[in-house]
Amino acid sequence: MIISIASGKGGTGKTTVAASLASIIPESVYLDCDVEEPNGHLLLKPEFNSEERVEKNLPEINRDKCTFCGKCLEVCEFNALINLGSEIILFEEMCHSCGACVHFCPSKIITEISKEIGIIRKGIADGNVLFVDGVLNIGEVSVPPLIKEVKKNIVESKLNIIDSPPGTSCSMLEAVRESDFCILVTESTPFGLNDLKLAVDVLKTIKVPFGVVINKYAKSFIQMEKYLFNNGIEVLLKIEFDRRFAEAYSEGILPLNKYPELKAGFIELHQKIMKKMEIEKIG
Amino acid sequence: MSNQDKSDKSDKIAVTSTGGSMDAILSEQFGRCQYFLIVDPGTMKFEAFSNLGEQMQSGAGPKAAELIISKGAKVLITGHVGDKAAEVLNKGGIKIIDGYKGTIKIKDAVQLYLSK
Amino acid sequence: MGKDYKQIVILSGKGGTGKTTFSGAFASLINKKIVIDCDVDAANLHLILKPKIINRYDFSGGKKALIDNFNCQQCGLCESICRFDAIHNYEIDQLSCEGCGFCVRICPYNAIKFGSSQSGHLFECVLEDESKFYYAKLFPGEGNSGKLVSEIKRKALENISGEIKWVIVDGPPGIGCPVNASIAGADYVVIVTEPTVSGIHDLKRLLQLLNTFKIKAGVIINKNDLNKSISDQIYEYAEIHNIPVIGTIPYNTDFVKALINGANIVESNNKVREEISDILIGLEQEVNKTINY
């Protein structure tokens, strides 16, 4: 089973919720797919035991045999190849590794070489949580391929928790698709609400069932409640706005490890989701 | 500096333009301008090329640079050039004169450059 | 002959540090400006600035391939060459398709079409003081926001009046493609961070990226008193890398209260207004320093 944790807006507490769930569910798998800013390790503090490179393919043109016919340039939709007249150059970061130039080169002189786009690290957290994260190389733009690689570590027989990138772009989509359930983490501000609506639209489009966790909850922001009620969206958990939680987080401590009242809330959250999933299966 | 020192005032000049004539206004955009004018400073005769990069999803700047190199220009007069396009232009030995504003006519921009 | 305005891009790496709040505050305190929200995935600045929309433009995304069932002979060649796992059972998943066109070109029966899809809207607006403001909204699940970021900036800057002195850009989070697109042409980058382990972690990654662009940057530490020791670490790190800390703001629930009430913090809170005005003075000095090197 796969539960993904997402949020339209960054900084709502998505990683805290994901890491808290992983820490209360024994034998769970935590996968940090927020590869641009992977922060789960700061809270779960895993002991890493392996690291592997993730690569993408890039075309390499044999200069001595190139006839400058221009076919490779013509078939590259991303304009990653440029003809200088005396040389064809490649903008690596614009290449999507589609392989079209390699296939269509009439002289068959383009081969593929691999280039590292990031790494995947694995380890154990809290004694029995399998921890996996992806770390994108600085300046690299191939985010979805790295997320795909992180997701290859999903263990079907276990409960998998995916920490999605924030926002609602292709990277978020890549992370949450195929989830059995998605938790959307928001906060009691107009920013939180605006971005929650965007994320809800995405999940409806890809038909992933979801519920909401309101972090930094403030009763006075009634627009949030109104929206959720009018759209029939279930609130799974509310976490009060509390400076102590922010301080714990700032030190890299999961707030629930310091404040037991939070732990109960997360256990309940887990149970609620499991129950919803059962109903979903029967229905 | 080496590229720049080699150019002289008889080299062909590319200018980014909003229209296809010497009276058109200069375009500050490089990769996504509407037209390129390639001007021969000796005769002030020009050729106009419409820029396909205006609609490209990515890489409009480098592609525009590629076009200018292929047309034999050695100097480019424009507003702003992106990093990738500048890399291509430098490799192609094009001297970049940027910072021009979109308020000047092509012919005046060329004269201004030649008078310096 | 250089341009007359200075372009400031506000970034954060990590979300939720107060990037948009600062962008809104700067926008309110600076005159002769245009303001651009490049946080396309989750545009929020309009919620503070309350702009009046004067123009709406369609934004067309990248191209996507589509199989024409009538001509398709089900040979399966397209599925075998697609690197994005986007083709199954002679159908192309539009969300997975990256628009490389390989299948379009290789199909022996010309049964695959290739076209642009509309992926969102770009809004041109005016603010209360008549300044221009630009933001965009993508349709659900649309990606490609790097391209949209370039397009909003292009739209905003194409007819910029000579009187404009400042261009304020609220940048996207992260360090990926949209961030690269947002800092193209910037004179200075302001990084809003917070003293948390993840805040400093993401700050380091962002500074590494900026280093490759060779753009000058300054740091604002928001919620500065939340964790004294990490705040000190940020100062140390910034000093080693020759990046000035141009301002600090203490943890203050007034920020959230202002947000909940839909107010701009510098208009509803005099103390914060003074604090941020002071930061702006320092920022202006830093920006001008970079121009005269």
XYZ file of C-alpha atoms in Angstrom, chain C residues 8 10 18 21-23 25-26 29-30 166 188 190-193 218-224 235 244-250 255 266 271-287:
50
model
C 15.588 41.498 -7.761
C 13.323 36.545 -4.124
C 8.144 33.809 4.193
C 5.321 37.730 2.439
C 8.635 39.538 1.846
C 7.933 39.913 -1.865
C 6.213 43.768 1.593
C 8.898 44.907 -0.866
C 7.338 49.720 -0.045
C 9.009 50.275 -3.422
C 12.800 48.024 -9.910
C 20.434 40.386 -7.311
C 17.398 37.731 -2.045
C 17.150 34.430 -0.197
C 14.593 34.249 2.596
C 15.542 31.460 4.976
C 21.961 38.337 0.121
C 20.183 36.431 2.890
C 17.244 37.390 5.107
C 16.791 35.194 8.186
C 13.113 35.085 9.054
C 11.971 33.818 12.488
C 15.548 34.539 13.538
C 25.661 33.722 9.683
C 25.861 39.212 3.356
C 22.995 38.683 5.789
C 20.955 41.737 4.832
C 18.318 41.386 7.491
C 16.764 39.374 10.303
C 13.175 39.319 11.537
C 12.136 37.713 14.831
C 2.738 37.684 10.223
C 3.761 46.294 6.161
C 6.919 47.887 13.677
C 7.349 45.284 10.950
C 7.061 48.042 8.352
C 10.078 49.775 9.899
C 12.052 46.543 10.153
C 11.465 45.673 6.507
C 12.102 49.264 5.360
C 15.513 49.061 7.045
C 16.249 45.805 5.251
C 15.295 47.458 1.956
C 17.749 50.312 2.487
C 20.561 47.797 3.008
C 19.370 45.815 0.014
C 19.470 48.853 -2.264
C 23.063 49.543 -1.221
C 24.042 45.940 -1.919
C 22.369 45.964 -5.334
